[in-house]
RNA sequence: GGCGACGUACCCAAGUUGGUAAGGGACGGCUCUGCAAAAGCCUUAUUCCUCGGUUCGAGUCCGAGCGUUGCCUCCA
């Protein structure tokens, strides 16, 4: 029952343990840049990190989980010609950059809640840690890892020979095919630690520093905040797979040069959600958000279950059909578990303990959630005492986070102009016809309701309708 | 150009050190119902992109090919 995770640093699965004397797992997860809504692809990564956290807790570890909110507008390129994402967001919405950051931070946290992602121990904002970032750059400068150009202070990657190792970079060929603008950089892999504000204009966000007025570079915030809140070495550092080559490589370089210690023991990366050929993903402003799914009648947890059906290191293809699958799947899961609510008791039979054990092994094997789901389903089919089933459902749901311990919340598609009065009238007309065995009339009324998108079902307690 | 990932039934997807294809959804069938819907039950791949090789035995290892796709620029 050894807990093991795939470590990007070694490209292999390794047993996870905590070093002597460390009371809680120190996890840092790269969070969002709050200049726009998070789309469900972004959210997939946070769901993966949530499984990770819950799995660690299931295994009895205390967890110190830090997630950053990037509210500094970094430029979109290394030169001076890129746009600032935050300022772009401000322009788009007609708000100040601070309002933009605040607004999208709030909606982001709402999404977390809707997806039943456990809040991190600490949310940290980049703008609240400018001094720590400046301090880190100063340390790097003192140790001789930096150089100055006309537009900023840069990290000299040539001084860190291990630079290419983490991402298996082929630095020679990187330059050949890159689209990186060199500017005054000495090497394509050098990166800005501190950027100067343009002399002729005032930026919406800028700070004083030993090098003049400006703003922090792209990567420094994560190193500064992670070390500020968790210490110089982390146990696990997570992010999306796109971070491996640039962001995390640079974080390692600057952090390890500053401290002389390993920055993180484990690196874990979530793979992307794909949108297939669906156009809506790419076209600006049309990407899929949690609230859009809700408008279409999905419970956010339907999406959580969808994310649960594939392994975090594999691509997941998003299609509406697949989401509907997940919704049906969650519904039928609830059918089986809702009747168990309140019946939980001890897990003690040999069979029940075996299920618990299998479940624990699945999640502990690099978060094999699809397998864990399969175990839940098999368990529900098995001939077990209801009290044990109920207990196992609650136990598993500590990790799955599907709220199987409470009744499912339905999300009806948004539909204006539903005339409840008329529907009720039609239904009683139909029931009158049925009483008289006038089947033709009752079927006609049902068709009429159907044309209004109303589905009815005749149950023992009368007729129910739904959209 | 460099570095990767993936290709398992209609759809999503698991498959640990090679041993004879989890699970979910849809479909279909049955039960129930005036008929539907709902509910319950059952069923669904001699086969894992192709071709070779290793092996008593390969989805699982090796080689080649085909296809899809990501990163290398802010990006989860």
Coordinates of C-alpha atoms (C1' of nucleotides) in Angstrom, one line a residue:
Chain A
X1 CA 0.0 0.0 0.0
X2 CA 2.9 2.3 -0.8
X3 CA 1.9 5.7 -1.9
X4 CA 3.7 6.6 -5.1
X5 CA 3.7 9.5 -7.6
X6 CA 5.1 10.1 -11.0
X7 CA 7.9 12.6 -10.6
X8 CA 8.5 14.7 -13.7
X9 CA 12.0 15.4 -12.5
X10 CA 13.0 11.7 -12.8
X11 CA 10.4 10.7 -15.3
X12 CA 9.4 7.8 -13.1
X13 CA 7.1 6.8 -10.3
X14 CA 8.7 7.1 -6.9
X15 CA 7.4 6.2 -3.4
X16 CA 6.2 9.3 -1.6
X17 CA 7.3 9.8 2.0
X18 CA 8.0 12.9 4.1
X19 CA 11.5 13.7 5.3
X20 CA 12.2 13.3 9.0
X21 CA 10.8 16.1 11.0
X22 CA 8.5 17.6 8.4
X23 CA 5.0 17.7 9.9
X24 CA 3.0 18.4 6.8
X25 CA 3.3 18.0 3.1
X26 CA 4.5 21.2 1.6
X27 CA 2.7 21.7 -1.7
X28 CA 2.8 24.6 -4.0
X29 CA 0.5 24.8 -7.1
X30 CA 0.8 27.3 -9.8
X31 CA -2.5 29.2 -9.9
X32 CA -4.2 31.4 -12.4
X33 CA -3.4 34.7 -13.8
X34 CA -6.6 36.6 -13.1
X35 CA -7.1 38.6 -16.2
X36 CA -10.0 36.5 -17.6
X37 CA -12.3 33.7 -16.6
X38 CA -10.8 30.3 -16.0
X39 CA -11.9 27.8 -18.6
X40 CA -12.7 24.2 -17.8
X41 CA -9.3 23.1 -19.2
X42 CA -7.6 25.3 -16.6
X43 CA -9.8 23.8 -14.0
X44 CA -8.9 20.3 -14.9
X45 CA -5.5 20.9 -13.5
X46 CA -6.9 22.2 -10.2
X47 CA -9.2 19.2 -10.0
X48 CA -6.1 16.9 -10.4
X49 CA -4.4 18.8 -7.6
X50 CA -7.4 18.4 -5.5
X51 CA -7.3 14.6 -6.0
X52 CA -3.7 14.8 -5.0
X53 CA -4.4 16.7 -1.8
X54 CA -7.3 14.5 -0.9
X55 CA -5.2 11.4 -1.5
X56 CA -2.4 12.6 0.7
X57 CA -5.0 13.3 3.4
X58 CA -6.6 9.9 2.9
X59 CA -3.1 8.4 3.5
X60 CA -3.0 10.4 6.8
X61 CA -0.7 13.2 5.8
X62 CA -1.3 16.7 7.0
X63 CA -1.1 19.1 4.0
X64 CA 0.1 22.6 3.7
X65 CA -1.2 23.7 0.4
X66 CA -0.3 27.0 -1.2
X67 CA -1.8 28.4 -4.4
X68 CA -0.9 31.7 -5.9
X69 CA -3.0 34.2 -7.6
X70 CA -1.0 36.0 -10.3
X71 CA -2.4 39.5 -10.4
X72 CA 0.7 41.2 -11.9
X73 CA 0.4 41.9 -15.6
X74 CA 3.4 40.3 -17.2
X75 CA 4.2 41.2 -20.7
X76 CA 3.3 38.7 -23.4
X77 CA 6.8 38.7 -24.8
X78 CA 10.3 39.2 -23.6
X79 CA 10.7 42.4 -25.5
X80 CA 9.1 45.7 -24.7
X81 CA 6.5 45.3 -27.4
X82 CA 4.2 42.8 -25.7
X83 CA 0.9 43.7 -24.2
X84 CA 0.3 43.5 -20.5
X85 CA -2.4 40.9 -20.0
X86 CA -3.9 42.7 -17.0
X87 CA -4.0 46.0 -18.8
X88 CA -5.5 44.2 -21.7
X89 CA -8.1 42.8 -19.4
X90 CA -8.8 46.3 -18.0
X91 CA -9.2 47.7 -21.5
X92 CA -11.6 44.9 -22.4
X93 CA -13.8 45.4 -19.4
X94 CA -13.4 49.1 -18.8
X95 CA -12.2 48.5 -15.3
X96 CA -8.9 49.2 -13.5
X97 CA -6.3 46.5 -13.4
X98 CA -7.0 46.1 -9.7
X99 CA -10.7 45.7 -10.2
X100 CA -10.0 43.2 -13.0
X101 CA -7.8 41.1 -10.7
X102 CA -10.3 41.2 -7.9
X103 CA -13.3 40.3 -10.1
X104 CA -11.6 37.3 -11.7
X105 CA -10.2 36.2 -8.4
X106 CA -13.7 36.0 -7.0
X107 CA -15.1 34.1 -10.0
X108 CA -12.2 31.8 -9.9
X109 CA -12.8 31.0 -6.2
X110 CA -16.5 30.4 -7.0
X111 CA -15.5 27.9 -9.6
X112 CA -13.4 26.1 -7.0
X113 CA -16.2 25.9 -4.7
X114 CA -18.7 24.7 -7.4
X115 CA -16.2 21.9 -8.3
X116 CA -15.8 21.0 -4.7
X117 CA -12.1 21.7 -4.7
X118 CA -10.8 22.0 -1.2
X119 CA -9.5 25.5 -0.5
X120 CA -5.8 25.8 -0.2
X121 CA -4.3 26.4 3.2
X122 CA -3.0 29.7 1.8
X123 CA -4.0 31.8 -1.2
X124 CA -1.2 34.2 -2.0
X125 CA -1.2 37.1 -4.4
X126 CA 1.8 38.2 -6.3
X127 CA 1.2 41.8 -5.6
X128 CA 1.3 41.1 -1.9
X129 CA 4.8 39.7 -2.2
X130 CA 6.7 42.2 -4.2
X131 CA 9.3 42.7 -1.4
X132 CA 10.0 38.9 -1.3
X133 CA 10.5 38.9 -5.0
X134 CA 12.8 41.9 -4.9
X135 CA 14.7 40.2 -2.1
X136 CA 15.1 37.0 -4.1
X137 CA 16.4 39.0 -7.1
X138 CA 18.8 40.8 -4.8
X139 CA 20.2 37.5 -3.6
X140 CA 20.7 36.2 -7.1
X141 CA 22.4 39.5 -8.0
X142 CA 24.7 39.2 -5.0
X143 CA 25.6 35.7 -5.9
X144 CA 26.5 36.7 -9.5
X145 CA 23.7 35.0 -11.4
X146 CA 22.3 38.2 -13.0
X147 CA 23.1 40.8 -15.5
X148 CA 21.5 44.1 -16.5
X149 CA 20.2 45.2 -19.9
X150 CA 18.5 48.4 -20.8
X151 CA 15.1 46.9 -20.0
X152 CA 15.7 44.8 -17.0
X153 CA 17.6 42.5 -14.8
X154 CA 18.1 39.0 -16.3
X155 CA 19.0 35.6 -15.0
X156 CA 22.1 34.3 -16.6
X157 CA 21.3 30.6 -17.4
X158 CA 24.9 29.9 -18.4
X159 CA 25.8 30.1 -14.7
X160 CA 23.5 27.2 -14.0
X161 CA 24.8 24.2 -15.9
X162 CA 22.0 21.9 -14.9
X163 CA 19.5 24.3 -16.6
X164 CA 18.5 21.9 -19.4
X165 CA 18.2 18.8 -17.3
X166 CA 14.7 19.1 -15.8
X167 CA 12.9 19.5 -19.1
X168 CA 15.5 17.5 -21.1
X169 CA 16.1 20.6 -23.2
X170 CA 18.3 20.5 -26.2
X171 CA 19.5 24.1 -25.9
X172 CA 21.3 24.2 -29.3
X173 CA 18.2 23.2 -31.2
X174 CA 16.0 25.2 -29.0
X175 CA 17.6 28.3 -30.5
X176 CA 17.3 27.0 -34.0
X177 CA 13.6 26.7 -34.0
X178 CA 12.6 29.2 -31.4
X179 CA 10.4 32.2 -31.8
X180 CA 12.0 33.9 -28.8
X181 CA 13.0 37.5 -29.3
X182 CA 16.5 37.8 -28.0
X183 CA 16.6 41.6 -27.4
X184 CA 19.8 42.1 -25.4
X185 CA 19.7 38.7 -23.8
X186 CA 22.9 36.7 -23.9
X187 CA 21.1 33.4 -24.3
X188 CA 17.7 32.3 -25.4
X189 CA 17.2 30.6 -22.1
X190 CA 17.9 33.7 -20.0
X191 CA 14.9 35.3 -18.5
X192 CA 13.8 38.5 -16.9
X193 CA 13.8 38.8 -13.1
X194 CA 12.9 42.4 -12.9
X195 CA 11.7 44.6 -15.7
X196 CA 12.0 48.4 -15.9
X197 CA 8.9 50.5 -16.6
X198 CA 9.2 52.3 -19.9
X199 CA 10.6 55.8 -19.4
X200 CA 7.9 57.5 -21.3
X201 CA 4.8 56.0 -19.7
X202 CA 3.4 55.1 -16.4
X203 CA 2.3 51.5 -15.9
X204 CA -0.9 50.7 -14.0
X205 CA 1.1 48.4 -11.8
X206 CA 4.7 49.3 -10.9
X207 CA 6.9 49.3 -7.9
X208 CA 10.1 50.9 -6.6
X209 CA 13.1 48.6 -6.5
X210 CA 16.9 48.8 -6.1
X211 CA 17.1 48.8 -9.9
X212 CA 14.5 51.5 -10.4
X213 CA 10.7 51.6 -11.0
X214 CA 9.4 48.5 -12.6
X215 CA 7.7 45.2 -12.1
X216 CA 8.7 41.6 -11.4
X217 CA 9.6 39.1 -14.1
X218 CA 7.4 36.2 -15.1
X219 CA 8.7 33.4 -12.9
X220 CA 10.1 35.0 -9.8
X221 CA 6.8 35.3 -8.0
X222 CA 6.3 31.5 -7.7
X223 CA 9.8 31.0 -6.3
X224 CA 9.5 33.9 -3.9
X225 CA 6.0 33.0 -2.6
X226 CA 6.6 29.2 -2.4
X227 CA 9.8 29.7 -0.4
X228 CA 8.2 32.5 1.7
X229 CA 5.3 30.3 2.8
X230 CA 6.7 26.8 2.7
X231 CA 10.5 27.1 3.0
X232 CA 13.4 26.6 0.6
X233 CA 12.5 23.0 -0.3
X234 CA 9.0 21.9 -1.2
X235 CA 7.7 18.4 -1.1
X236 CA 5.5 18.7 -4.2
X237 CA 5.3 21.4 -6.8
X238 CA 2.4 21.1 -9.3
X239 CA 1.2 22.8 -12.4
X240 CA 0.1 22.2 -16.0
X241 CA 2.3 20.2 -18.3
X242 CA 3.0 23.4 -20.3
X243 CA 4.9 24.7 -17.4
X244 CA 7.6 22.1 -17.5
X245 CA 9.9 23.7 -20.1
X246 CA 9.9 27.3 -19.3
X247 CA 8.2 28.2 -16.1
X248 CA 9.3 25.4 -13.9
X249 CA 12.7 25.2 -15.4
X250 CA 13.2 28.8 -14.6
X251 CA 11.8 28.5 -11.1
X252 CA 14.3 25.7 -10.4
X253 CA 17.2 27.7 -11.8
X254 CA 16.5 30.9 -9.8
X255 CA 15.5 29.1 -6.6
X256 CA 18.3 26.7 -6.5
X257 CA 20.9 29.3 -7.4
X258 CA 19.6 31.5 -4.6
X259 CA 19.5 28.8 -1.9
X260 CA 21.8 26.1 -3.0
X261 CA 19.2 23.6 -2.1
X262 CA 16.8 21.5 -4.2
X263 CA 13.6 23.5 -4.8
X264 CA 11.1 20.6 -4.9
X265 CA 11.3 16.9 -4.2
X266 CA 8.4 16.0 -6.5
X267 CA 7.2 17.7 -9.6
X268 CA 3.8 16.7 -10.8
X269 CA 2.1 18.0 -13.9
X270 CA -1.5 17.7 -15.2
X271 CA -2.1 17.0 -18.8
X272 CA -4.3 19.2 -21.0
X273 CA -8.0 19.0 -21.7
X274 CA -8.5 19.0 -25.4
X275 CA -11.5 20.4 -27.3
X276 CA -11.2 18.2 -30.3
X277 CA -12.4 20.0 -33.4
X278 CA -14.8 22.1 -31.4
X279 CA -14.3 25.7 -32.4
X280 CA -15.6 27.3 -29.3
X281 CA -12.5 26.5 -27.4
X282 CA -10.2 28.7 -29.4
X283 CA -12.3 31.7 -30.4
X284 CA -11.7 34.4 -28.0
X285 CA -14.3 35.0 -25.3
X286 CA -16.1 31.8 -26.2
X287 CA -14.2 29.3 -24.2
X288 CA -16.0 26.9 -21.8
X289 CA -16.5 28.1 -18.3
X290 CA -18.2 26.5 -15.3
X291 CA -21.1 28.9 -15.5
X292 CA -21.6 28.1 -19.1
X293 CA -21.9 24.4 -18.2
X294 CA -24.4 25.3 -15.6
X295 CA -26.4 27.3 -18.0
X296 CA -26.6 24.2 -20.2
X297 CA -28.0 22.3 -17.3
X298 CA -24.9 20.6 -16.0
X299 CA -24.0 20.3 -12.4
X300 CA -20.4 21.4 -12.0
X301 CA -19.8 18.0 -10.4
X302 CA -20.7 16.4 -13.7
X303 CA -17.5 18.0 -15.0
X304 CA -15.6 16.8 -11.9
X305 CA -16.7 13.3 -12.6
X306 CA -15.7 13.7 -16.2
X307 CA -12.2 14.7 -15.1
X308 CA -12.2 11.7 -12.8
X309 CA -12.7 9.3 -15.6
X310 CA -9.3 9.8 -17.1
X311 CA -5.8 9.7 -15.6
X312 CA -4.3 13.1 -15.0
X313 CA -1.2 12.5 -17.1
X314 CA -3.2 11.7 -20.2
X315 CA -5.0 14.1 -22.5
X316 CA -8.7 14.2 -22.0
X317 CA -10.9 14.9 -24.9
X318 CA -13.8 17.1 -24.1
X319 CA -17.0 16.6 -26.1
X320 CA -20.5 17.4 -25.1
X321 CA -21.4 13.7 -25.4
X322 CA -18.7 12.8 -23.0
X323 CA -19.9 15.3 -20.5
X324 CA -23.5 14.0 -20.9
X325 CA -22.0 10.5 -20.2
X326 CA -20.6 11.9 -17.0
X327 CA -23.8 13.5 -16.1
X328 CA -25.8 10.3 -16.6
X329 CA -23.1 8.4 -14.8
X330 CA -23.2 10.7 -11.8
X331 CA -27.0 10.5 -11.7
X332 CA -27.1 6.8 -11.6
X333 CA -24.3 6.8 -9.0
X334 CA -26.6 9.0 -6.9
X335 CA -29.5 6.6 -7.4
X336 CA -27.5 4.0 -5.8
X337 CA -26.0 6.1 -3.0
X338 CA -28.9 8.4 -2.1
X339 CA -30.7 5.5 -0.5
X340 CA -27.7 4.8 1.6
X341 CA -27.6 8.3 3.2
X342 CA -27.6 8.1 7.0
X343 CA -27.0 4.4 7.1
X344 CA -23.2 4.4 7.5
X345 CA -21.7 2.2 10.2
X346 CA -18.5 0.3 10.7
X347 CA -16.6 -1.2 7.9
X348 CA -15.6 -4.5 9.2
X349 CA -16.5 -7.4 6.9
X350 CA -13.6 -9.0 5.0
X351 CA -15.2 -8.0 1.6
X352 CA -15.7 -4.4 2.6
X353 CA -12.2 -4.1 3.9
X354 CA -10.9 -5.5 0.7
X355 CA -12.8 -2.8 -1.3
X356 CA -11.4 -0.1 1.0
X357 CA -7.9 -1.5 0.5
X358 CA -8.3 -1.7 -3.3
X359 CA -9.5 1.8 -3.4
X360 CA -6.6 3.1 -1.4
X361 CA -4.2 1.2 -3.6
X362 CA -5.7 2.7 -6.7
X363 CA -5.5 6.3 -5.6
X364 CA -2.1 5.7 -4.1
X365 CA -0.8 4.4 -7.4
X366 CA -0.1 7.8 -8.9
X367 CA -3.7 8.9 -8.5
X368 CA -5.4 6.2 -10.6
X369 CA -8.9 7.8 -10.3
X370 CA -10.5 5.9 -13.2
X371 CA -9.6 2.6 -11.5
X372 CA -10.9 4.0 -8.1
X373 CA -14.2 4.8 -9.8
X374 CA -14.4 1.3 -11.1
X375 CA -13.9 0.0 -7.6
X376 CA -16.7 2.2 -6.3
X377 CA -19.0 0.8 -9.0
X378 CA -18.1 -2.8 -8.3
X379 CA -18.6 -2.2 -4.6
X380 CA -22.1 -0.9 -5.1
X381 CA -23.0 -3.9 -7.1
X382 CA -21.7 -6.3 -4.5
X383 CA -23.8 -8.0 -1.9
X384 CA -22.7 -6.0 1.2
X385 CA -24.6 -4.7 4.2
X386 CA -26.1 -1.3 3.5
X387 CA -24.4 0.1 6.5
X388 CA -21.0 -0.9 5.1
X389 CA -21.8 0.3 1.6
X390 CA -22.9 3.6 3.0
X391 CA -19.7 3.8 5.0
X392 CA -17.6 3.0 2.0
X393 CA -19.3 5.6 -0.1
X394 CA -18.5 8.2 2.4
X395 CA -15.0 7.0 2.8
X396 CA -14.3 7.0 -1.0
X397 CA -16.0 10.4 -1.4
X398 CA -13.5 12.0 0.9
X399 CA -11.2 11.6 -2.1
X400 CA -13.6 11.6 -5.1
X401 CA -15.4 14.7 -3.8
X402 CA -18.6 14.1 -5.7
X403 CA -20.9 14.8 -2.7
X404 CA -22.2 11.3 -2.7
X405 CA -23.1 11.8 0.9
X406 CA -25.9 14.2 0.1
X407 CA -28.7 14.3 -2.4
X408 CA -27.8 15.3 -5.9
X409 CA -28.5 18.9 -6.9
X410 CA -30.2 19.2 -10.3
X411 CA -29.4 21.9 -12.7
X412 CA -32.2 22.6 -15.1
X413 CA -31.2 24.3 -18.3
X414 CA -31.9 28.0 -18.1
X415 CA -35.3 28.5 -19.8
X416 CA -37.4 31.6 -19.6
X417 CA -41.1 31.6 -20.1
X418 CA -41.9 28.3 -18.5
X419 CA -45.6 28.5 -17.8
X420 CA -46.0 26.3 -14.7
X421 CA -49.7 27.1 -14.5
X422 CA -50.3 25.9 -18.0
X423 CA -48.3 22.8 -17.6
X424 CA -50.2 21.8 -14.5
X425 CA -53.4 22.5 -16.2
X426 CA -52.4 20.2 -19.1
X427 CA -51.3 17.5 -16.8
X428 CA -54.6 17.5 -14.9
X429 CA -56.5 17.4 -18.2
X430 CA -54.4 14.5 -19.3
X431 CA -55.0 12.7 -16.0
X432 CA -58.7 13.3 -16.4
X433 CA -58.5 11.7 -19.9
X434 CA -56.5 8.8 -18.5
X435 CA -59.1 8.2 -15.8
X436 CA -61.7 7.8 -18.6
X437 CA -59.3 5.6 -20.6
X438 CA -59.2 8.1 -23.3
X439 CA -55.7 7.2 -24.4
X440 CA -55.7 9.1 -27.7
X441 CA -56.4 12.3 -25.8
X442 CA -53.9 11.7 -23.1
X443 CA -51.2 10.9 -25.6
X444 CA -52.1 14.0 -27.5
X445 CA -51.6 16.1 -24.4
X446 CA -48.3 14.4 -23.7
X447 CA -47.1 15.2 -27.2
X448 CA -48.2 18.8 -26.7
X449 CA -46.1 19.0 -23.5
X450 CA -43.3 17.4 -25.3
X451 CA -43.4 20.1 -28.0
X452 CA -42.9 22.5 -25.0
X453 CA -39.8 20.5 -24.1
X454 CA -41.6 19.1 -21.0
X455 CA -41.1 15.4 -20.2
X456 CA -43.5 13.7 -17.8
X457 CA -43.4 10.6 -15.9
X458 CA -46.4 8.9 -14.1
X459 CA -45.2 7.6 -10.8
X460 CA -47.0 6.1 -7.8
X461 CA -47.2 9.6 -6.3
X462 CA -48.8 11.2 -9.4
X463 CA -47.3 12.8 -12.5
X464 CA -44.0 14.6 -12.4
X465 CA -42.7 16.8 -15.1
X466 CA -39.2 18.1 -16.0
X467 CA -37.6 20.1 -18.7
Chain B
rG1 C1' 14.2 21.9 -36.3
rG2 C1' 14.1 20.0 -31.1
rC3 C1' 11.6 17.5 -27.0
rG4 C1' 7.1 14.8 -25.8
rA5 C1' 2.2 12.3 -25.5
rC6 C1' -1.5 9.4 -27.5
rG7 C1' -4.0 5.6 -31.0
rU8 C1' -8.3 -0.3 -26.6
rA9 C1' -16.0 -1.7 -28.5
rC10 C1' -20.8 3.5 -30.8
rC11 C1' -18.6 7.4 -27.1
rC12 C1' -15.4 8.2 -22.5
rA13 C1' -11.8 5.1 -20.5
rA14 C1' -8.5 1.4 -17.0
rG15 C1' -5.1 -2.2 -17.9
rU16 C1' 0.8 -2.6 -12.2
rU17 C1' 6.6 -6.8 -12.9
rG18 C1' 3.9 -9.9 -20.5
rG19 C1' -0.4 -15.0 -18.8
rU20 C1' -5.1 -14.7 -22.0
rA21 C1' -9.5 -7.4 -22.4
rA22 C1' -11.9 -3.1 -15.5
rG23 C1' -15.6 0.5 -15.1
rG24 C1' -19.1 4.2 -16.9
rG25 C1' -22.5 6.2 -20.7
rA26 C1' -25.3 5.2 -25.2
rC27 C1' -27.6 1.2 -28.0
rG28 C1' -30.4 -3.5 -27.8
rG29 C1' -33.4 -7.2 -25.1
rC30 C1' -36.5 -8.5 -20.9
rU31 C1' -39.7 -7.1 -16.5
rC32 C1' -43.1 -3.3 -15.0
rU33 C1' -46.7 0.3 -17.2
rG34 C1' -53.1 1.5 -21.1
rC35 C1' -48.9 3.3 -24.0
rA36 C1' -44.6 6.1 -22.8
rA37 C1' -41.1 7.9 -19.3
rA38 C1' -38.9 6.4 -14.9
rA39 C1' -37.2 2.1 -12.2
rG40 C1' -35.1 -3.0 -12.1
rC41 C1' -32.5 -7.0 -14.7
rC42 C1' -29.5 -8.8 -18.8
rU43 C1' -26.5 -8.2 -23.0
rU44 C1' -22.4 -5.6 -25.8
rA45 C1' -14.4 -6.3 -28.3
rU46 C1' -11.7 -14.3 -30.0
rU47 C1' -9.7 -8.5 -29.8
rC48 C1' -6.5 -3.9 -28.5
rC49 C1' -3.9 1.6 -35.6
rU50 C1' -0.7 -1.5 -39.3
rC51 C1' 3.4 -4.7 -40.3
rG52 C1' 7.4 -7.4 -38.6
rG53 C1' 10.4 -9.4 -34.2
rU54 C1' 11.4 -11.6 -29.1
rU55 C1' 8.5 -15.3 -26.2
rC56 C1' 5.4 -21.4 -24.4
rG57 C1' 2.5 -16.9 -24.3
rA58 C1' 2.1 -9.5 -26.0
rG59 C1' -2.8 -4.6 -25.7
rU60 C1' 1.5 -4.9 -22.4
rC61 C1' 8.6 -5.7 -24.6
rC62 C1' 11.7 -4.4 -29.3
rG63 C1' 11.8 -2.3 -34.5
rA64 C1' 9.6 0.1 -38.6
rG65 C1' 5.4 2.6 -40.5
rC66 C1' 0.7 5.2 -40.4
rG67 C1' -2.5 8.6 -37.8
rU68 C1' -3.8 12.3 -34.0
rU69 C1' -1.8 15.8 -30.9
rG70 C1' 1.0 19.0 -27.2
rC71 C1' 5.2 22.0 -25.8
rC72 C1' 9.5 24.9 -27.3
rU73 C1' 6.0 32.6 -26.8
rC74 C1' 1.9 34.3 -21.7
rC75 C1' -0.8 29.8 -21.3
rA76 C1' -3.4 24.6 -16.7

